[in-house]
mmCIF file of C-alpha atoms in Angstrom:
data_model
loop_
_atom_site.group_PDB
_atom_site.id
_atom_site.type_symbol
_atom_site.label_atom_id
_atom_site.label_comp_id
_atom_site.label_asym_id
_atom_site.label_seq_id
_atom_site.Cartn_x
_atom_site.Cartn_y
_atom_site.Cartn_z
ATOM 1 C CA MET A 1 -27.913 36.027 -8.220
ATOM 2 C CA VAL A 2 -30.219 38.472 -9.981
ATOM 3 C CA LEU A 3 -27.174 40.133 -11.572
ATOM 4 C CA LEU A 4 -26.054 36.799 -13.023
ATOM 5 C CA LYS A 5 -29.494 36.174 -14.587
ATOM 6 C CA LYS A 6 -29.528 39.608 -16.227
ATOM 7 C CA SER A 7 -25.919 39.620 -17.401
ATOM 8 C CA PRO A 8 -24.717 36.609 -19.413
ATOM 9 C CA SER A 9 -21.186 38.006 -19.455
ATOM 10 C CA ALA A 10 -21.079 38.033 -15.642
ATOM 11 C CA LEU A 11 -22.279 34.425 -15.598
ATOM 12 C CA PHE A 12 -19.585 33.532 -18.122
ATOM 13 C CA ALA A 13 -16.920 35.306 -16.040
ATOM 14 C CA VAL A 14 -17.907 33.458 -12.852
ATOM 15 C CA THR A 15 -17.957 30.122 -14.686
ATOM 16 C CA ALA A 16 -14.559 30.818 -16.244
ATOM 17 C CA LEU A 17 -13.065 31.721 -12.848
ATOM 18 C CA MET A 18 -14.409 28.526 -11.291
ATOM 19 C CA PHE A 19 -12.973 26.447 -14.141
ATOM 20 C CA LEU A 20 -9.635 28.240 -13.941
ATOM 21 C CA ALA A 21 -9.399 27.681 -10.188
ATOM 22 C CA ARG A 22 -9.993 23.939 -10.600
ATOM 23 C CA SER A 23 -7.642 23.483 -13.542
ATOM 24 C CA THR A 24 -4.850 25.539 -11.929
ATOM 25 C CA ARG A 25 -5.029 23.396 -8.807
ATOM 26 C CA ALA A 26 -4.813 20.233 -10.912
ATOM 27 C CA PHE A 27 -1.981 21.701 -12.964
ATOM 28 C CA LEU A 28 0.100 22.554 -9.901
ATOM 29 C CA ARG A 29 -0.340 19.135 -8.297
ATOM 30 C CA PRO A 30 2.210 16.712 -9.818
ATOM 31 C CA SER A 31 0.558 13.730 -11.403
ATOM 32 C CA LEU A 32 1.788 10.183 -10.994
ATOM 33 C CA PRO A 33 3.141 9.876 -14.571
ATOM 34 C CA SER A 34 5.148 13.088 -14.274
ATOM 35 C CA ARG A 35 6.769 11.824 -11.077
ATOM 36 C CA LEU A 36 7.607 8.480 -12.682
ATOM 37 C CA LEU A 37 9.097 10.039 -15.815
ATOM 38 C CA SER A 38 11.464 12.388 -14.002
ATOM 39 C CA THR A 39 15.003 12.147 -15.387
ATOM 40 C CA ARG A 40 16.639 13.220 -12.129
ATOM 41 C CA HIS A 41 16.737 10.550 -9.476
ATOM 42 C CA PHE A 42 17.527 10.933 -5.816
ATOM 43 C CA PHE A 43 19.158 7.783 -4.578
ATOM 44 C CA SER A 44 18.032 8.087 -0.964
ATOM 45 C CA THR A 45 14.734 6.471 -1.944
ATOM 46 C CA PRO A 46 14.138 3.492 -4.209
ATOM 47 C CA SER A 47 13.698 4.480 -7.836
ATOM 48 C CA PRO A 48 10.580 3.252 -9.611
ATOM 49 C CA LEU A 49 12.875 2.602 -12.594
ATOM 50 C CA ASP A 50 15.306 0.450 -10.550
ATOM 51 C CA ILE A 51 18.276 2.679 -11.350
ATOM 52 C CA GLY A 52 21.475 1.845 -9.528
ATOM 53 C CA SER A 53 23.352 4.406 -7.478
ATOM 54 C CA PRO A 54 26.627 5.771 -8.905
ATOM 55 C CA GLU A 55 28.523 3.550 -6.457
ATOM 56 C CA GLU A 56 26.626 0.433 -7.578
ATOM 57 C CA VAL A 57 27.105 1.297 -11.261
ATOM 58 C CA LEU A 58 30.856 1.822 -10.816
ATOM 59 C CA GLN A 59 31.136 -1.424 -8.857
ATOM 60 C CA VAL A 60 29.696 -3.349 -11.833
ATOM 61 C CA PHE A 61 31.639 -1.284 -14.397
ATOM 62 C CA ASN A 62 34.993 -1.871 -12.660
ATOM 63 C CA LYS A 63 34.677 -5.654 -12.901
ATOM 64 C CA PRO A 64 36.793 -7.401 -15.555
ATOM 65 C CA ASN A 65 35.177 -7.716 -19.005
ATOM 66 C CA ALA A 66 32.464 -5.166 -18.211
ATOM 67 C CA VAL A 67 30.172 -4.182 -21.078
ATOM 68 C CA ILE A 68 28.420 -0.839 -21.507
ATOM 69 C CA LEU A 69 25.127 -1.365 -23.303
ATOM 70 C CA ASP A 70 23.606 1.809 -24.767
ATOM 71 C CA VAL A 71 19.944 1.277 -25.689
ATOM 72 C CA ARG A 72 19.382 4.716 -27.245
ATOM 73 C CA SER A 73 18.720 5.173 -30.950
ATOM 74 C CA GLN A 74 21.574 6.051 -33.298
ATOM 75 C CA PRO A 75 20.287 9.648 -33.806
ATOM 76 C CA GLU A 76 20.302 10.143 -30.002
ATOM 77 C CA ILE A 77 23.869 8.881 -29.796
ATOM 78 C CA ASP A 78 24.929 11.075 -32.720
ATOM 79 C CA SER A 79 23.486 14.196 -31.092
ATOM 80 C CA ASP A 80 24.415 13.573 -27.430
ATOM 81 C CA GLY A 81 27.545 11.431 -27.655
ATOM 82 C CA LYS A 82 28.502 8.148 -26.049
ATOM 83 C CA ILE A 83 30.646 6.785 -23.253
ATOM 84 C CA ALA A 84 34.186 6.467 -24.579
ATOM 85 C CA THR A 85 35.680 3.154 -23.563
ATOM 86 C CA SER A 86 39.260 1.972 -23.720
ATOM 87 C CA GLY A 87 41.174 -1.226 -23.195
ATOM 88 C CA ASP A 88 39.074 -4.336 -22.695
ATOM 89 C CA ASP A 89 35.832 -2.467 -22.117
ATOM 90 C CA LYS A 90 33.139 -3.040 -24.679
ATOM 91 C CA TRP A 91 30.554 -0.495 -25.778
ATOM 92 C CA LEU A 92 27.520 -1.870 -27.579
ATOM 93 C CA GLN A 93 24.409 -0.222 -28.947
ATOM 94 C CA VAL A 94 21.007 -1.880 -29.277
ATOM 95 C CA ASN A 95 17.974 0.189 -30.192
ATOM 96 C CA CYS A 96 15.180 -0.337 -27.629
ATOM 97 C CA THR A 97 11.798 1.177 -26.867
ATOM 98 C CA PRO A 98 10.182 1.279 -23.415
ATOM 99 C CA ALA A 99 8.063 -1.682 -24.533
ATOM 100 C CA ALA A 100 10.554 -3.918 -26.343
ATOM 101 C CA CYS A 101 14.158 -4.583 -27.362
ATOM 102 C CA PRO A 102 13.801 -6.824 -30.423
ATOM 103 C CA ASP A 103 17.537 -7.259 -31.168
ATOM 104 C CA LEU A 104 18.773 -7.517 -27.585
ATOM 105 C CA GLU A 105 18.725 -11.292 -27.170
ATOM 106 C CA ASP A 106 20.705 -11.953 -30.364
ATOM 107 C CA THR A 107 23.214 -9.182 -29.601
ATOM 108 C CA ALA A 108 23.728 -10.386 -26.021
ATOM 109 C CA ASN A 109 24.182 -14.028 -27.026
ATOM 110 C CA GLU A 110 26.738 -13.036 -29.658
ATOM 111 C CA ALA A 111 28.636 -10.250 -27.840
ATOM 112 C CA PHE A 112 28.655 -11.634 -24.298
ATOM 113 C CA PRO A 113 27.498 -15.258 -24.151
ATOM 114 C CA ASN A 114 28.737 -15.664 -20.559
ATOM 115 C CA LYS A 115 25.688 -15.001 -18.360
ATOM 116 C CA ASP A 116 27.961 -13.641 -15.588
ATOM 117 C CA THR A 117 29.295 -10.807 -17.781
ATOM 118 C CA PRO A 118 28.973 -7.453 -15.960
ATOM 119 C CA VAL A 119 26.594 -5.278 -18.010
ATOM 120 C CA VAL A 120 25.972 -1.561 -17.384
ATOM 121 C CA ILE A 121 22.898 -0.427 -19.336
ATOM 122 C CA HIS A 122 21.878 3.162 -19.999
ATOM 123 C CA CYS A 123 19.555 5.157 -22.248
ATOM 124 C CA ALA A 124 18.305 8.749 -22.106
ATOM 125 C CA SER A 125 16.253 8.517 -18.905
ATOM 126 C CA GLY A 126 16.463 4.973 -17.557
ATOM 127 C CA MET A 127 13.150 3.645 -18.893
ATOM 128 C CA ARG A 128 14.482 1.734 -21.911
ATOM 129 C CA ALA A 129 17.494 0.599 -19.881
ATOM 130 C CA GLY A 130 15.071 -0.780 -17.291
ATOM 131 C CA LYS A 131 13.306 -2.802 -19.978
ATOM 132 C CA ALA A 132 16.635 -4.076 -21.329
ATOM 133 C CA LYS A 133 17.740 -5.052 -17.800
ATOM 134 C CA GLU A 134 14.497 -6.949 -17.290
ATOM 135 C CA ILE A 135 14.979 -8.836 -20.583
ATOM 136 C CA LEU A 136 18.614 -9.730 -19.835
ATOM 137 C CA GLU A 137 17.691 -10.981 -16.367
ATOM 138 C CA GLU A 138 14.924 -13.130 -17.889
ATOM 139 C CA LEU A 139 17.589 -14.566 -20.229
ATOM 140 C CA GLY A 140 19.678 -15.537 -17.188
ATOM 141 C CA TYR A 141 22.174 -12.666 -16.973
ATOM 142 C CA SER A 142 22.995 -12.123 -13.314
ATOM 143 C CA ASN A 143 25.296 -9.095 -13.219
ATOM 144 C CA VAL A 144 23.214 -6.364 -14.890
ATOM 145 C CA ILE A 145 22.586 -2.813 -13.683
ATOM 146 C CA ASN A 146 20.483 0.084 -14.995
ATOM 147 C CA ALA A 147 22.719 3.179 -14.914
ATOM 148 C CA GLY A 148 19.897 5.555 -15.887
ATOM 149 C CA GLY A 149 20.172 8.455 -18.310
ATOM 150 C CA TYR A 150 23.242 9.353 -20.367
ATOM 151 C CA ARG A 151 23.289 12.995 -19.253
ATOM 152 C CA ASP A 152 23.607 11.886 -15.616
ATOM 153 C CA LEU A 153 26.624 9.646 -16.247
ATOM 154 C CA ASP A 154 29.564 12.055 -16.005
ATOM 155 C CA TYR A 155 31.053 9.862 -13.273
ATOM 156 C CA LEU A 156 30.924 6.816 -15.578
ATOM 157 C CA GLN A 157 32.485 8.744 -18.464
ATOM 158 C CA GLU A 158 35.323 9.780 -16.143
ATOM 159 C CA ALA A 159 35.831 6.222 -14.883
ATOM 160 C CA ALA A 160 35.851 4.875 -18.458
ATOM 161 C CA SER A 161 38.474 7.386 -19.558
ATOM 162 C CA GLN A 162 40.757 6.447 -16.639
ATOM 163 C CA LYS A 163 40.403 2.696 -17.018
#
């Protein structure tokens, strides 16, 4: 203790080490937001974003008159691509944020007025798609599923190309 009183640099070094030890421990422990924002989902446990399993997504997608609703922004679609649909499948884009989808109600009422229309929604991670799903269900749509993030949808792209 006497050494610390005589040497301010030693006191600084000890304080810095104590701070570093605490902050490193906090840094290594995953926080709740980082766990919720993960873009990879393991379907053995319920997802906090209510993302359907690949089997559930394909079950909705394979129904007649299915609609793929992409709620990413146009620049995201331009840079990453989109699900190519063929035949009777519809692909629609509505720009949404995690908080709101201002054009969704009008687009849904115009593009698929039947409330039983199968709708597969996706975005970049599943968050905006979750919000869009919630809004459509509040509007009375009964056959809606959150497919999650675009980069995880290879199986849906393959199914769309074979349909």
